[in-house]
CSV table of C-alpha atoms in Angstrom, one decimal:
chain,number,residue,atom,x,y,z
A,1,GLN,CA,28.9,-43.5,-171.0
A,2,VAL,CA,28.3,-40.1,-169.6
A,3,GLN,CA,29.5,-36.6,-170.4
A,4,LEU,CA,29.2,-33.9,-167.7
A,5,VAL,CA,29.3,-30.2,-167.9
A,6,GLU,CA,29.4,-27.9,-164.8
A,7,SER,CA,28.2,-24.3,-164.8
A,8,GLY,CA,27.4,-21.6,-162.3
A,9,GLY,CA,30.8,-20.9,-160.8
A,10,GLY,CA,32.1,-17.4,-160.3
A,11,LEU,CA,33.1,-14.8,-157.8
A,12,VAL,CA,30.9,-14.5,-154.7
A,13,GLN,CA,31.4,-12.5,-151.5
A,14,PRO,CA,31.7,-14.2,-148.1
A,15,GLY,CA,28.3,-15.0,-146.7
A,16,GLY,CA,26.8,-15.0,-150.2
A,17,SER,CA,25.2,-17.8,-152.2
A,18,LEU,CA,25.9,-19.6,-155.4
A,19,ARG,CA,24.2,-22.4,-157.3
A,20,LEU,CA,26.3,-24.8,-159.3
A,21,SER,CA,24.7,-27.1,-162.0
A,22,CYS,CA,25.9,-30.2,-163.7
A,23,ALA,CA,24.3,-31.3,-167.0
A,24,ALA,CA,24.7,-34.9,-168.0
A,25,SER,CA,24.4,-36.5,-171.4
A,26,GLY,CA,22.6,-39.6,-172.3
A,27,SER,CA,19.3,-41.2,-171.1
A,28,SER,CA,20.6,-43.2,-168.2
A,29,PHE,CA,21.1,-40.4,-165.7
A,30,SER,CA,18.7,-41.7,-163.2
A,31,ILE,CA,20.7,-44.9,-162.5
A,32,TYR,CA,23.8,-43.0,-161.5
A,33,ALA,CA,24.9,-41.7,-158.1
A,34,MET,CA,26.2,-38.2,-158.5
A,35,GLY,CA,28.9,-36.3,-156.6
A,36,TRP,CA,30.5,-32.9,-156.1
A,37,ASP,CA,34.1,-32.6,-155.2
A,38,ARG,CA,36.4,-29.6,-155.0
A,39,GLN,CA,40.1,-28.9,-155.2
A,40,ALA,CA,42.0,-25.8,-154.2
A,41,PRO,CA,45.5,-25.0,-155.4
A,42,GLY,CA,48.0,-27.1,-153.6
A,43,LYS,CA,45.3,-29.1,-151.9
A,44,GLN,CA,44.0,-32.6,-152.4
A,45,ARG,CA,40.6,-33.0,-154.0
A,46,GLU,CA,38.0,-33.5,-151.3
A,47,MET,CA,34.5,-34.8,-151.3
A,48,VAL,CA,31.8,-32.2,-151.0
A,49,ALA,CA,28.5,-33.9,-151.5
A,50,ARG,CA,27.0,-37.1,-152.8
A,51,ILE,CA,23.5,-38.0,-153.9
A,52,THR,CA,22.4,-41.5,-154.8
A,53,SER,CA,20.0,-42.6,-157.5
A,54,GLY,CA,17.4,-42.8,-154.8
A,55,GLY,CA,18.1,-39.3,-153.5
A,56,SER,CA,20.0,-40.1,-150.4
A,57,THR,CA,22.6,-37.4,-149.6
A,58,LYS,CA,25.9,-37.1,-147.8
A,59,TYR,CA,28.0,-34.0,-147.1
A,60,ALA,CA,31.5,-33.2,-145.9
A,61,ASP,CA,31.4,-31.8,-142.4
A,62,SER,CA,32.9,-28.6,-143.7
A,63,VAL,CA,29.9,-27.8,-145.8
A,64,LYS,CA,27.1,-29.5,-143.9
A,65,GLY,CA,24.2,-27.1,-143.2
A,66,ARG,CA,25.4,-24.7,-145.8
A,67,PHE,CA,25.4,-26.7,-149.1
A,68,THR,CA,22.5,-28.7,-150.5
A,69,VAL,CA,22.8,-31.2,-153.4
A,70,SER,CA,19.8,-32.1,-155.4
A,71,ARG,CA,19.0,-33.8,-158.7
A,72,ASP,CA,16.4,-33.5,-161.4
A,73,ASN,CA,16.2,-36.7,-163.3
A,74,ALA,CA,13.8,-35.3,-165.9
A,75,MET,CA,16.4,-32.7,-166.8
A,76,ASN,CA,19.5,-34.9,-166.3
A,77,THR,CA,21.0,-32.4,-163.9
A,78,VAL,CA,22.5,-32.3,-160.5
A,79,SER,CA,22.8,-29.1,-158.5
A,80,LEU,CA,24.8,-27.8,-155.6
A,81,GLN,CA,23.2,-24.9,-153.7
A,82,MET,CA,25.8,-23.1,-151.7
A,83,ILE,CA,24.9,-20.6,-149.0
A,84,SER,CA,26.8,-18.7,-146.4
A,85,VAL,CA,30.0,-19.3,-148.4
A,86,LYS,CA,33.4,-18.9,-146.8
A,87,PRO,CA,36.8,-18.0,-148.3
A,88,GLU,CA,37.9,-21.6,-147.7
A,89,ASP,CA,35.2,-22.7,-150.1
A,90,THR,CA,37.3,-21.3,-152.9
A,91,ALA,CA,38.2,-24.1,-155.2
A,92,VAL,CA,37.5,-25.7,-158.6
A,93,TYR,CA,34.3,-27.7,-158.2
A,94,TYR,CA,33.9,-31.0,-160.1
A,95,CYS,CA,30.8,-32.9,-160.9
A,96,SER,CA,31.0,-36.7,-161.1
A,97,ALA,CA,28.8,-39.7,-162.0
A,98,GLY,CA,29.3,-43.1,-160.6
A,99,GLN,CA,27.9,-45.9,-158.5
A,100,SER,CA,27.0,-46.1,-154.9
A,101,TYR,CA,26.8,-49.2,-152.9
A,102,SER,CA,27.3,-50.1,-149.2
A,103,GLY,CA,27.7,-46.5,-148.4
A,104,ALA,CA,30.6,-46.1,-150.8
A,105,TYR,CA,30.7,-43.9,-153.9
A,106,VAL,CA,32.7,-44.9,-156.9
A,107,PRO,CA,33.0,-42.2,-159.5
A,108,ALA,CA,33.4,-43.2,-163.2
A,109,TYR,CA,32.9,-39.9,-165.1
A,110,TRP,CA,34.0,-36.3,-164.3
A,111,GLY,CA,33.2,-32.9,-165.6
A,112,GLN,CA,35.7,-30.3,-166.5
A,113,GLY,CA,35.2,-28.3,-163.3
A,114,THR,CA,34.0,-24.8,-162.5
A,115,GLN,CA,35.8,-22.2,-160.5
A,116,VAL,CA,34.3,-20.8,-157.3
A,117,THR,CA,36.1,-17.9,-155.7
A,118,VAL,CA,34.8,-16.5,-152.4
A,119,SER,CA,36.4,-13.1,-151.8
A,120,SER,CA,35.5,-9.5,-151.0
């Protein structure tokens, strides 16, 4: 079982950068695939980024080239580096832990979310 806590959200100007972090409990972090998803008011939750236990990554087209997901297994953390942010990036960002197989990601645990607001 995993508990996840996101941090790093806040207000950022368009074109700016922000780094989100997700801290996981337990000692089995390295076996999980991890994900970042976001949800804006009135919108469906959408996939942002995925990283497997082996470090393979996948990104939504809307963030590709601007966001980078990484993990530090020694620290039980996964991060989302966001650069060149746009107003449409405004959302609550959620961290998840799950399993990845055959190119599919199945989340099992979710964090509480952290708000990212991109505005002047």
